[in-house]
Short mmCIF file of C-alpha atoms in Angstrom, two decimals:
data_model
loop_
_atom_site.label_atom_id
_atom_site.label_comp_id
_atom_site.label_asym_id
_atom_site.label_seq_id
_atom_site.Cartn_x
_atom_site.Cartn_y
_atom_site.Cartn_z
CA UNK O 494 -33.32 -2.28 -20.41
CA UNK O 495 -33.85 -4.50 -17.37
CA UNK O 496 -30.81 -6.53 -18.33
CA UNK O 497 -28.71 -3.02 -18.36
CA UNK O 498 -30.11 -1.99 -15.06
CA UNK O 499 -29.15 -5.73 -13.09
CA UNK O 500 -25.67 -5.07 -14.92
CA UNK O 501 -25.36 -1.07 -13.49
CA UNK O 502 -27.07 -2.54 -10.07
CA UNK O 503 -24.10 -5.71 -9.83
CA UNK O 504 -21.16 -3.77 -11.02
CA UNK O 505 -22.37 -0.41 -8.51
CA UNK O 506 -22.72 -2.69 -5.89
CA UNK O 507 -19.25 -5.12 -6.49
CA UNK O 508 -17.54 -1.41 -6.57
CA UNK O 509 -19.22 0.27 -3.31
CA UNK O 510 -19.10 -3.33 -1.28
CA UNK O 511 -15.35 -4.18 -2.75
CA UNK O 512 -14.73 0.07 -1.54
CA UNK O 513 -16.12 -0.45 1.70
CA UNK O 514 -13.98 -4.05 2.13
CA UNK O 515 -10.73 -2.38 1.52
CA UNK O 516 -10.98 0.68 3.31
CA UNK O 517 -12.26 -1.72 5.65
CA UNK O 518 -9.55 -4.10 5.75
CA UNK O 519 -6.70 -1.19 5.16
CA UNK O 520 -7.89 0.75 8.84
CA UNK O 521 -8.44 -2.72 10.30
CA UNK O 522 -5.07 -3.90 9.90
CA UNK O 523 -4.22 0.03 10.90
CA UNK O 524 -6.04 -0.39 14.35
CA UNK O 525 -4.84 -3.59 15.32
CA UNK O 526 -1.11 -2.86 15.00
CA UNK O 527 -1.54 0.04 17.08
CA UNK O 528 -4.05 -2.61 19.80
CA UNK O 529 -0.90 -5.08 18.96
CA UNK O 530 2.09 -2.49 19.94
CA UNK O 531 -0.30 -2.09 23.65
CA UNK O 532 -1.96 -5.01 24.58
CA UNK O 533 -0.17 -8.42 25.18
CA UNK O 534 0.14 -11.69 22.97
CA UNK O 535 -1.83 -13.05 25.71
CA UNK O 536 -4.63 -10.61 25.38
CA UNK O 537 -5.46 -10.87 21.84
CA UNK O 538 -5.45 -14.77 22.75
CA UNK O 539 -8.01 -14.71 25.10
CA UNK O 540 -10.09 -12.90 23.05
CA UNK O 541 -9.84 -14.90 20.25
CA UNK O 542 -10.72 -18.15 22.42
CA UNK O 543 -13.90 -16.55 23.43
CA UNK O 544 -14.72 -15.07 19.94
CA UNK O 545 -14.47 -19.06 18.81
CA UNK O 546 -17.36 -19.38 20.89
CA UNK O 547 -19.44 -15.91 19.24
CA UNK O 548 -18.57 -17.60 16.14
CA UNK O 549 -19.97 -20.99 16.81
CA UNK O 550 -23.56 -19.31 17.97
CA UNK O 551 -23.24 -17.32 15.26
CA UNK O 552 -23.34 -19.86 12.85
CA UNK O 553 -26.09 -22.01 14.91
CA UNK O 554 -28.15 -18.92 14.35
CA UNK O 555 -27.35 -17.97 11.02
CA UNK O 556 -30.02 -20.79 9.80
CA UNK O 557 -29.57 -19.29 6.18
CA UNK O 558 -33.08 -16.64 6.14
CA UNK O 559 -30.82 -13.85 5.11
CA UNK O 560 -30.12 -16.16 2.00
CA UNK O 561 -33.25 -17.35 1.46
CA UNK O 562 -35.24 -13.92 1.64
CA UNK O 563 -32.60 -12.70 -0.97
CA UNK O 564 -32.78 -15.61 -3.10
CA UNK O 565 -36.25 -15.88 -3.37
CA UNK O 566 -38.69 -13.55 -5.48
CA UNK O 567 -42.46 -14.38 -4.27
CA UNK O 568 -41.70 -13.43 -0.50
CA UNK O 569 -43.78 -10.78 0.77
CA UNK O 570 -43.71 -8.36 3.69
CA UNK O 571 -45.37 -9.84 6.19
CA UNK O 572 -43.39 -13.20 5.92
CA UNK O 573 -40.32 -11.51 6.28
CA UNK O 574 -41.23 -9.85 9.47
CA UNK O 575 -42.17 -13.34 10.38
CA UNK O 576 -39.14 -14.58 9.45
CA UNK O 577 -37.79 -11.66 11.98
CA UNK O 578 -39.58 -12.58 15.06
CA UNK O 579 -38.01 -16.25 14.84
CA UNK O 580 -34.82 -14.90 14.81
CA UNK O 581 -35.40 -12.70 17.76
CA UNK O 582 -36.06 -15.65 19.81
CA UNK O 583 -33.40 -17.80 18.68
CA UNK O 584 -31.15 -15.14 19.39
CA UNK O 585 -32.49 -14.39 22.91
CA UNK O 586 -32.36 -18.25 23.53
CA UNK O 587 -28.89 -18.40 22.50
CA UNK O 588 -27.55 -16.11 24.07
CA UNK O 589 -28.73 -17.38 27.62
CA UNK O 590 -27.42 -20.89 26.55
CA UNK O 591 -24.05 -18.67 25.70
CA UNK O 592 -23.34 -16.75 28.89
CA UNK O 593 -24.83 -19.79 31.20
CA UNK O 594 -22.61 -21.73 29.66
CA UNK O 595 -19.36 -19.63 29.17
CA UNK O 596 -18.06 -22.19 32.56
CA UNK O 597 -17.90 -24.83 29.73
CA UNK O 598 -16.48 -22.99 27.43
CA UNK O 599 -13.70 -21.63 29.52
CA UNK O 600 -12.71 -25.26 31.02
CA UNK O 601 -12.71 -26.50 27.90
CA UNK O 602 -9.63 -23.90 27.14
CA UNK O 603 -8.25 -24.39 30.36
CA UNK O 604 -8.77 -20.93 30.97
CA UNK O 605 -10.70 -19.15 33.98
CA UNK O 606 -10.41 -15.79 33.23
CA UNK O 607 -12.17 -16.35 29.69
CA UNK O 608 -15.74 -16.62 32.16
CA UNK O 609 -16.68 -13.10 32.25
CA UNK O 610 -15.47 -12.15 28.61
CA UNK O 611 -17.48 -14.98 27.19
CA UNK O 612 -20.78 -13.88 29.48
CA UNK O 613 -20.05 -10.14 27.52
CA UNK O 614 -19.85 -11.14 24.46
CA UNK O 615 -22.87 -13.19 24.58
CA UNK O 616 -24.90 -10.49 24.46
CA UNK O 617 -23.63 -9.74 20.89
CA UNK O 618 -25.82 -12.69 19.70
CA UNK O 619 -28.87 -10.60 20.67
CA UNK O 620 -27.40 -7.20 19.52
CA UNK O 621 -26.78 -9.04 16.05
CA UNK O 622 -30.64 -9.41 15.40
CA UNK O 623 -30.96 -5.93 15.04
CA UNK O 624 -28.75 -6.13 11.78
CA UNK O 625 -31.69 -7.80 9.98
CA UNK O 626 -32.35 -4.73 8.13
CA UNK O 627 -29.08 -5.25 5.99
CA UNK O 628 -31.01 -8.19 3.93
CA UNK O 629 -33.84 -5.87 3.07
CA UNK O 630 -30.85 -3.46 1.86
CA UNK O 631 -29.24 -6.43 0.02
CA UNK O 632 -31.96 -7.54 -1.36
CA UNK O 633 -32.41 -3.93 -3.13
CA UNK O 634 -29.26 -3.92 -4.21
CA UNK O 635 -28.57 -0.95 -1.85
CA UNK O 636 -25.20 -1.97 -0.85
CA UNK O 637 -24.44 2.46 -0.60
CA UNK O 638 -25.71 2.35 3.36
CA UNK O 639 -24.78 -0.64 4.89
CA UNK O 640 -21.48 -0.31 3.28
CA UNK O 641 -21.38 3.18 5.15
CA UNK O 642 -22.85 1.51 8.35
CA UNK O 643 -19.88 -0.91 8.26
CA UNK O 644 -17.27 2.03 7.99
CA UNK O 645 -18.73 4.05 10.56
CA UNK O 646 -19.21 1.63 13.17
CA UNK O 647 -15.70 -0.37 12.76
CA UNK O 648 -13.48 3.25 12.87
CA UNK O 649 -15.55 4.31 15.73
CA UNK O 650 -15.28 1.11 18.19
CA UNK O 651 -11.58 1.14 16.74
CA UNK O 652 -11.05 4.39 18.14
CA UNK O 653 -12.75 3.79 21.59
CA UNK O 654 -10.83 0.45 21.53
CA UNK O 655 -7.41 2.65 21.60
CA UNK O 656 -8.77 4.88 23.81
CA UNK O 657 -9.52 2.14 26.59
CA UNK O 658 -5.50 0.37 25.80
CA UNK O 659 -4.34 3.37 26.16
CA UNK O 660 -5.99 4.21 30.03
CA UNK O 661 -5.04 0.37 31.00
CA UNK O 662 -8.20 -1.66 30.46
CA UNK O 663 -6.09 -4.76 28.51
CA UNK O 664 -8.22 -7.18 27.32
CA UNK O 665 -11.55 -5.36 27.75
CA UNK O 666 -10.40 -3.03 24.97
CA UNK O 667 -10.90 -5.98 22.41
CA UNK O 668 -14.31 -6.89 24.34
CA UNK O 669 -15.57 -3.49 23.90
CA UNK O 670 -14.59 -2.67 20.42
CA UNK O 671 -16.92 -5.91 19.05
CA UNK O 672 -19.79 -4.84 21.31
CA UNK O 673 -20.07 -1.13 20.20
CA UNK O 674 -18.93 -2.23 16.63
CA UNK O 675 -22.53 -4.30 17.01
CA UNK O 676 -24.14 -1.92 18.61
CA UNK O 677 -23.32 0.76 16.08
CA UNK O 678 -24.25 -1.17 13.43
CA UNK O 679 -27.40 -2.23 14.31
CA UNK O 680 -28.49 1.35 14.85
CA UNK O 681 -27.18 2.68 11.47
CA UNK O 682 -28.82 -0.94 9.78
CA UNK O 683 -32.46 0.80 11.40
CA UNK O 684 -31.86 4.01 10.09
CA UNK O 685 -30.30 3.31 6.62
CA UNK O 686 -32.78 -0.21 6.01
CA UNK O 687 -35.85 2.75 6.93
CA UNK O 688 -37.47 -1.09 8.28
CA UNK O 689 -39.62 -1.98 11.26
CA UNK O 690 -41.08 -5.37 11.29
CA UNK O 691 -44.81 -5.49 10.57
CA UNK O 692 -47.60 -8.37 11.05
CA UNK O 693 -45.86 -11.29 10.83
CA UNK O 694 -47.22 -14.27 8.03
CA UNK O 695 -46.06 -17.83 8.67
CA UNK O 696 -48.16 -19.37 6.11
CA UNK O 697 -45.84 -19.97 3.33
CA UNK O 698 -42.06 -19.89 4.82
CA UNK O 699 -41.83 -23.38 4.68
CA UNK O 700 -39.42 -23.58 1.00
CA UNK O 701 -37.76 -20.58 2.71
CA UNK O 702 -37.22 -22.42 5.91
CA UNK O 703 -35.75 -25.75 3.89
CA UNK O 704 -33.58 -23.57 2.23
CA UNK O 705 -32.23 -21.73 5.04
CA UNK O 706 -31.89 -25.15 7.06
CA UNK O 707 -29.52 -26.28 4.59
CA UNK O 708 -27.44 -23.43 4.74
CA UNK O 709 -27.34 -23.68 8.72
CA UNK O 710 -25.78 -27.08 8.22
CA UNK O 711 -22.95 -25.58 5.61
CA UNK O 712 -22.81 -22.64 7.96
CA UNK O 713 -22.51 -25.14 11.61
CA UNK O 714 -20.11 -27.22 9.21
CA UNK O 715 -18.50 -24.57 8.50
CA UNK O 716 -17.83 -23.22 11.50
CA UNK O 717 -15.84 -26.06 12.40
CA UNK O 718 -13.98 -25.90 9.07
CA UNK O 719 -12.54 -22.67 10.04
CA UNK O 720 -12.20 -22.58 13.28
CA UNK O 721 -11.29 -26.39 14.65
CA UNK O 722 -7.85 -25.50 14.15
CA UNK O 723 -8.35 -22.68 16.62
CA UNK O 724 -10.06 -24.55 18.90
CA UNK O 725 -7.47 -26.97 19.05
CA UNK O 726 -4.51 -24.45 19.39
CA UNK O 727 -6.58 -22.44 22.12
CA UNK O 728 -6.80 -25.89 23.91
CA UNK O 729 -3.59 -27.74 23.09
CA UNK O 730 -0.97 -25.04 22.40
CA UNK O 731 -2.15 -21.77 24.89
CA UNK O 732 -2.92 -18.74 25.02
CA UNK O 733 0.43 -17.03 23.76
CA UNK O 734 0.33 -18.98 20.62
CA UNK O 735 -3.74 -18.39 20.20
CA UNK O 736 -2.21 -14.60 20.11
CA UNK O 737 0.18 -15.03 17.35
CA UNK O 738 -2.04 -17.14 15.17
CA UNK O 739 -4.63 -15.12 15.70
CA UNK O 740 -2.77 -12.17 14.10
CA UNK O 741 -1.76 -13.96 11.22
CA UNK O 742 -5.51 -15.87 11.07
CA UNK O 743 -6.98 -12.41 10.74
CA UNK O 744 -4.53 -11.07 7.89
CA UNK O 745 -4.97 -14.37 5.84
CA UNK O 746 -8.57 -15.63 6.32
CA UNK O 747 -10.28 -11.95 6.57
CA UNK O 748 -9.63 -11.26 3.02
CA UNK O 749 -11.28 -14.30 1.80
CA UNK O 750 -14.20 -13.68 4.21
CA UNK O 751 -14.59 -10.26 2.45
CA UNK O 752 -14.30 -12.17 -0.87
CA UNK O 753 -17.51 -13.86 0.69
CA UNK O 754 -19.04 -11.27 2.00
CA UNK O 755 -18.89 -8.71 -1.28
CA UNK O 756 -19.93 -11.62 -3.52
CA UNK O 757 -22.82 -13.35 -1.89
CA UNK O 758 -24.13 -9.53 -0.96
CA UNK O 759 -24.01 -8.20 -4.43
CA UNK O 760 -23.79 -11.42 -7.01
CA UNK O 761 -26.92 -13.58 -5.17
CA UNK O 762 -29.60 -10.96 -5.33
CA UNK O 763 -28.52 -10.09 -8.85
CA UNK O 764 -27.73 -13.49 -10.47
CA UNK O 765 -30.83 -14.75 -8.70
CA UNK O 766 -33.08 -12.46 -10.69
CA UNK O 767 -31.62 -14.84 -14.00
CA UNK O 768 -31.22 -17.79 -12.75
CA UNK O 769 -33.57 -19.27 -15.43
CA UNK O 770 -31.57 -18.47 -18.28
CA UNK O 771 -28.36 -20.57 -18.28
CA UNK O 772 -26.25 -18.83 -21.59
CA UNK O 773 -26.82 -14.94 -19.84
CA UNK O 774 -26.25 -16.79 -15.50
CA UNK O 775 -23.00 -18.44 -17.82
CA UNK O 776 -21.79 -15.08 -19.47
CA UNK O 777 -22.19 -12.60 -16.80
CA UNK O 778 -20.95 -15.05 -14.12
CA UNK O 779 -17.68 -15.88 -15.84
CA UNK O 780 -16.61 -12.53 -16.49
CA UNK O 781 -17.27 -11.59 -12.60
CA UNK O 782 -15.13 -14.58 -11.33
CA UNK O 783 -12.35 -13.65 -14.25
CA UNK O 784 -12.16 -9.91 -12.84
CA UNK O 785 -12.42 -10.82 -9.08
CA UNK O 786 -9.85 -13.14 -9.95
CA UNK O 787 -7.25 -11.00 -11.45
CA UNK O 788 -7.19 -9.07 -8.57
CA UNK O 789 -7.78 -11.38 -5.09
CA UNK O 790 -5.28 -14.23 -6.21
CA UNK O 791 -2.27 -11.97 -7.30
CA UNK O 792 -3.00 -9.89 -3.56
CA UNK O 793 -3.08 -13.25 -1.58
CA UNK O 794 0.14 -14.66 -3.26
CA UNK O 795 1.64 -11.49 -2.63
CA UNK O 796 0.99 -11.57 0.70
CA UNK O 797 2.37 -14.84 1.34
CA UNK O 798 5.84 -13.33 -0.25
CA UNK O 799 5.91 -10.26 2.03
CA UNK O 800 4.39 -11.88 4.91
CA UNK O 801 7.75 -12.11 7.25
CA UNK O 802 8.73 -8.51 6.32
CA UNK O 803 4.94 -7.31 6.86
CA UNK O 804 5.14 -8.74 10.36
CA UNK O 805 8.35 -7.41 11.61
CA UNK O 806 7.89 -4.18 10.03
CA UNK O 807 4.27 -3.38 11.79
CA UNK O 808 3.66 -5.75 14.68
CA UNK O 809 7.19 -5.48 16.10
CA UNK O 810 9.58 -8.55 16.67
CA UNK O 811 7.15 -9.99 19.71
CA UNK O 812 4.93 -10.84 16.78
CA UNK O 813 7.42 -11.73 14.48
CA UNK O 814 6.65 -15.67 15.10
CA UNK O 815 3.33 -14.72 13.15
CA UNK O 816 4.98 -14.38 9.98
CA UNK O 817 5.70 -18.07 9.48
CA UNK O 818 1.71 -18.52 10.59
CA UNK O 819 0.96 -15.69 7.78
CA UNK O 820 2.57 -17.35 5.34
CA UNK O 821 0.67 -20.79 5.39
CA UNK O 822 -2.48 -19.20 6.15
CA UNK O 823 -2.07 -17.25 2.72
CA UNK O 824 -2.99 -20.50 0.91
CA UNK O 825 -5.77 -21.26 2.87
CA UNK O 826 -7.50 -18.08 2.49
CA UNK O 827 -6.43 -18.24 -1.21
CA UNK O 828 -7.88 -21.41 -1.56
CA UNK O 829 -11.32 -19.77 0.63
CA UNK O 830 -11.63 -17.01 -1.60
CA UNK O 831 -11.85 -18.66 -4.46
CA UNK O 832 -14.52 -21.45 -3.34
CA UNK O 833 -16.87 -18.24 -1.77
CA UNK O 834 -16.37 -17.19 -5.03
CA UNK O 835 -17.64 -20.25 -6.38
CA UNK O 836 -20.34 -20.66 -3.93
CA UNK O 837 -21.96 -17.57 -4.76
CA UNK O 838 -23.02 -19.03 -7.82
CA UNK O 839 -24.58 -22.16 -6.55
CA UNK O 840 -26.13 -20.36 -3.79
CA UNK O 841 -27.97 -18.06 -6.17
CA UNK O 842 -29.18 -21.11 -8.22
CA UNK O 843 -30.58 -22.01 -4.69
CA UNK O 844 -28.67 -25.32 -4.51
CA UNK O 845 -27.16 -24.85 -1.11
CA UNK O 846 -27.52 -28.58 0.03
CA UNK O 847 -24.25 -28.58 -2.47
CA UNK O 848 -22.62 -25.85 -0.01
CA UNK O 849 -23.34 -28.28 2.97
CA UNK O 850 -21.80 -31.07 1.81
CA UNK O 851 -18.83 -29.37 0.62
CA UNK O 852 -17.84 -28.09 3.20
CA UNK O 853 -18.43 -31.12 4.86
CA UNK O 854 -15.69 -32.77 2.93
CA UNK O 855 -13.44 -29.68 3.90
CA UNK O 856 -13.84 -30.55 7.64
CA UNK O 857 -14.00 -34.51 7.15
CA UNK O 858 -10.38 -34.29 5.20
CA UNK O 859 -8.74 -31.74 7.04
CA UNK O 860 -9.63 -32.76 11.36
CA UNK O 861 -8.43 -35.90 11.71
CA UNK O 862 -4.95 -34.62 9.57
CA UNK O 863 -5.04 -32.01 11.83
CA UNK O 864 -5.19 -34.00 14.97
CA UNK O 865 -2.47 -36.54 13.97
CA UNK O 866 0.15 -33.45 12.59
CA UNK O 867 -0.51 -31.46 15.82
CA UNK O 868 1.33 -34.42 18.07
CA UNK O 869 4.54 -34.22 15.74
CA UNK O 870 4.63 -30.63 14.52
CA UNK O 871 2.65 -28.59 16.95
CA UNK O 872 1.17 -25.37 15.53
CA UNK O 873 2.55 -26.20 11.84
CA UNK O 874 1.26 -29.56 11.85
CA UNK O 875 -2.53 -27.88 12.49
CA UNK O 876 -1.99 -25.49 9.26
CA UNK O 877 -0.79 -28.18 7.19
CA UNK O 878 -4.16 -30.07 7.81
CA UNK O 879 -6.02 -26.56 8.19
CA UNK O 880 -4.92 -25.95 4.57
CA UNK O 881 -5.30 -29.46 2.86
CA UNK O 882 -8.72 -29.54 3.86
CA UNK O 883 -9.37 -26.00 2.10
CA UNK O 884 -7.77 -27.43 -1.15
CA UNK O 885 -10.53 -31.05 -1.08
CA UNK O 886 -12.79 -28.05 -0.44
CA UNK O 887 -12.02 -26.03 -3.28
CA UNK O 888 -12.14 -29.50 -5.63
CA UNK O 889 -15.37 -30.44 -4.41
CA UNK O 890 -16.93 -27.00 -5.24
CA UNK O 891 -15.36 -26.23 -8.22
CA UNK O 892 -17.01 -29.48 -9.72
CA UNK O 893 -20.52 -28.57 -8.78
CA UNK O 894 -19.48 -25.08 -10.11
CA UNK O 895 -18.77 -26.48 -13.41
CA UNK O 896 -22.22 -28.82 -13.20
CA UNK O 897 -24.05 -25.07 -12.16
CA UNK O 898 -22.42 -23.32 -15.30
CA UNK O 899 -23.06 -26.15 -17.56
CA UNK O 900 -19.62 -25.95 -18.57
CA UNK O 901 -16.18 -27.88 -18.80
CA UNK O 902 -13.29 -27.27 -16.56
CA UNK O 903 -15.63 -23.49 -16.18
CA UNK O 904 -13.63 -22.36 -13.17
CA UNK O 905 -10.05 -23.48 -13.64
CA UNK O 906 -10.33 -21.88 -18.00
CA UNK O 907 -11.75 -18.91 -15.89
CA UNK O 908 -9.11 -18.20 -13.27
CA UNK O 909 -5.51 -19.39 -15.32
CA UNK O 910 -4.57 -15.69 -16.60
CA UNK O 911 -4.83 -14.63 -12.88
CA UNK O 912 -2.67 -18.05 -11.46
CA UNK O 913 -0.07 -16.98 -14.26
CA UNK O 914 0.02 -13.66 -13.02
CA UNK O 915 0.28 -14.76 -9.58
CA UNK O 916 2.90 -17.22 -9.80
CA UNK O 917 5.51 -14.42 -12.15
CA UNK O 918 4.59 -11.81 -9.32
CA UNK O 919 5.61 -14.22 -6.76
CA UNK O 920 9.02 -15.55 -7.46
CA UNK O 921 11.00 -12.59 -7.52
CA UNK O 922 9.40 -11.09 -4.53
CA UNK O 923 9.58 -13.49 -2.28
CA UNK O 924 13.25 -13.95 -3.66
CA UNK O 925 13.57 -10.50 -1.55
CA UNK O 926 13.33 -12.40 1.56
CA UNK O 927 16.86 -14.20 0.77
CA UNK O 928 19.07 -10.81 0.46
CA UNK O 929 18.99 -10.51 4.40
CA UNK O 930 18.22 -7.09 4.21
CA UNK O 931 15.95 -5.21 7.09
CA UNK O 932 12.70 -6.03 7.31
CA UNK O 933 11.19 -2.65 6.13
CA UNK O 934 13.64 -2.04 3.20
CA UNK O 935 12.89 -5.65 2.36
CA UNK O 936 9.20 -4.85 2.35
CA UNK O 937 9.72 -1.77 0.31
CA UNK O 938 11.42 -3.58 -2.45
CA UNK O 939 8.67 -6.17 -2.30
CA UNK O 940 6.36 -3.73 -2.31
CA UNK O 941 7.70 -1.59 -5.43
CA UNK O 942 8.34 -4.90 -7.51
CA UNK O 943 5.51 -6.96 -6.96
CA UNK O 944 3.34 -3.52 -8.23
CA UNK O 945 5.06 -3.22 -11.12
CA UNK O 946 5.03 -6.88 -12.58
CA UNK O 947 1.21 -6.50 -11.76
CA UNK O 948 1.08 -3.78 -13.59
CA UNK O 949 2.89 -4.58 -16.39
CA UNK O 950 1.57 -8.43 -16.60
CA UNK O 951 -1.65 -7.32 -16.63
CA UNK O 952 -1.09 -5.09 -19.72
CA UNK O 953 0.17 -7.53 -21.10
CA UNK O 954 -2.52 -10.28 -20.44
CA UNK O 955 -5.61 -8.17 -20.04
CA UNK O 956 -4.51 -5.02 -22.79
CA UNK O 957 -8.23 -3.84 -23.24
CA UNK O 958 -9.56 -4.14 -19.52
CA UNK O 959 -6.21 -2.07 -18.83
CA UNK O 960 -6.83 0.30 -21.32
CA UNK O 961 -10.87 1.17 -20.31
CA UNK O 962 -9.61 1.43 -16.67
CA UNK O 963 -6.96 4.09 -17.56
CA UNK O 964 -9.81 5.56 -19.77
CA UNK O 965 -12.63 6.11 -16.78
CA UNK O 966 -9.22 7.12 -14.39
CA UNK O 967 -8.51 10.19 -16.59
CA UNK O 968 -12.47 10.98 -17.19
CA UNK O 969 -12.54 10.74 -13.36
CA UNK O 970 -9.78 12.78 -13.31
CA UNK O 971 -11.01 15.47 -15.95
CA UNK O 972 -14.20 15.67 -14.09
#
């Protein structure tokens, strides 16, 4: 019975979190073509300098206690309001150090007018604290509300975001949309978490603290794995280009992050719960990377085929630069996906000393490639290097992957129907791109054929997973 409920709990929650991501992903993409058709190349680049910055506190301050209070099944209550309270103070320390600082950050991009947005969005370092409700949620397995919270808050700084293009505010549009988008969702986090932090207990957070120090160092490492190559294009190459790879960063790299993001909130708590019991962690594992797989690689190939088309059509042809960018960057966040996929698992066998050091390697391989492409090949000489590194990184992890299942060759065996399906889906859609047709009839026809092989190749391949899904569609339907 317990086995049946973890099973209803992962699958609910892979379906409302993988729901919310879409919809997620579908208006995002929705609201920044329309921010992209009134603000400036230049605009989005300045932004995403100073967001390089949010990111880099954010990953000083994610030390890893969201993990480690999931992962862990003997923490109580007061500990985890403990646990609370030092994150309110890092995050009130940090973001002082952030907005005295932002004269650093802006010389270091050569750009003055970055000062006051960076000061701004310092302040989202504090605001972030009051997300902490969203573990408790997690660690319930109540992905329902926070998935909602998400929603709610993105459409509605979206919407105020439009609102402020539209009356002339340029770049402070983009500023404003990530601080209500925080602000929002901490509020909704309160209400939906139903949380308020008690007595704290200290006593007893020290294997929780380890663990969550570890994961700081994969998540500082991180950082640098990817975001060094926008650091060095904000600094080397300007703000202009910062713009256009920022647009094509955010098409590629997001989806993986969501990959990340669906996985280690629904798969960690549950998997955690048997991570004892090797054959049933195995079993259940497997079959979650197999499905996830069918469907994330065949999207991220695809989008590398349409990704000239896709920019032309939406962004308009200032932006059409971007589609080159897109379609590198497709590989990369390919290559992420799968290795958050992968780290999932070894995160909810607690092993996340193995998530340091490989992404470690990812950043060791891929700078100093970076750096020595860059002089020779500017912008396309950082991807190159951007995307070699995610490849040693997706080596390194699959190997510990295998070591964590106890099995052979556990993730290539695993993911080879959805590679094959991939690689016949891209050929002849990308083949598109050769007729020299316009860019939205092209993406039409890309559209329309790389659907139907999917379709059809996955009958093919994956007959009885087709067959129950057409099942619950017309129950759904009948209902």
């Amino acid at each position: 019975m317990q086995q049946k409920t973890l099973k209803k709990q992962v699958i609910g929650g892979i379906a409302w979190r993988g729901s919310a991501d879409i919809i997620q992903q579908v208006l995002q993409i929705v609201f920044t073509i329309i921010l992209a058709r009134l603000l400036t190349r230049g605009d989005f680049g300045l932004v995403a300098m100073a967001l390089i910055v949010n990111r880099f506190v954010k990953a000083m301050t994610s030390i890893g206690f969201g993990s480690a209070i999931i992962q862990s099944q003997e923490i109580t209550k007061e500990q985890i309001s403990g646990i609370f309270y030092i994150q309110l103070a890092l995050n009130i320390v940090l973001t002082a150090v952030v907005y005295f600082g932002s004269g650093i950050a802006a010389s270091f991009f050569e750009e003055p007018d970055l000062v006051p947005i960076i000061q701004v969005i310092a302040f989202v370092i504090f605001i972030q604290t009051f997300q902490f409700p969203n573990i408790i949620l997690r660690k319930r397995m109540e992905f329902k509300s926070f998935s909602i919270a998400e929603i709610v808050s993105m459409v509605t700084s979206n919407i105020a975001a439009i609102i402020m293009a539209l009356y002339g505010f340029g770049v402070w549009s983009l500023v404003w949309r990530l601080i209500l988008q925080r602000l929002i969702y901490g509020a909704l986090s309160f209400y939906y978490g139903k949380w308020l932090p008690g007595k704290p207990e200290f006593r007893g957070i020290k294997p929780l603290f380890n663990f969550g120090i570890n994961m700081m160092g994969a998540q500082m490492v991180y950082f640098f794995a990817e975001n060094m190559i926008g650091m060095l294009t904000g600094r080397f190459l300007g703000k202009e280009v910062m713009g256009l790879f920022n647009i094509a960063f955010n098409l590629a790299i997001v989806p993986a992050s969501k990959i990340q993001s669906v996985l280690t909130s629904v798969l960690t708590p549950g998997f955690s719960k048997i991570q004892y019991h090797a054959e049933k962690f195995r079993a259940n594992y497997t079959l979650a990377l197999g499905y996830t797989s069918l469907v994330f690689i065949p999207f991220m190939v695809m989008l590398m085929a349409i990704s000239q088309n896709l920019i032309s059509t939406f962004y308009g042809e200032k932006w059409q630069e971007a589609g080159s960018y897109l379609m590198v960057l497709s590989v990369v966040g390919l290559l992420r996906g799968l290795s958050h996929i992968l780290r999932s698992a070894i995160i909810s066998k607690g092993k996340s000393k193995v998530i340091f050091v490989s992404t470690l390697v990812e950043v060791v391989f891929s700078l100093p490639i970076m750096y020595l492409l860059m002089q020779d090949f500017g912008i396309y000489g950082l991807m190159i290097g951007y995307l070699l590194g995610a490849l040693f990184g997706w080596i390194y992890t699959s190997i510990y992957y295998n070591k964590v299942l106890e099995q052979k060759n556990a993730a290539l065996s695993t993911i080879k129907e959805a590679v094959l399906i991939a690689i016949i889906v891209f050929i002849p859609v990308y083949g598109i791109n050769l007729l020299g047709v316009k860019p939205i009839i092209g993406l039409i026809i890309q559209l329309i054929i790389g659907s139907i092989l999917f379709v059809i190749i996955l009958r093919s391949l994956k007959r009885e997973l087709f067959d129950n899904i057409l099942i619950k569609l017309k129950i759904k339907k009948n209902n």
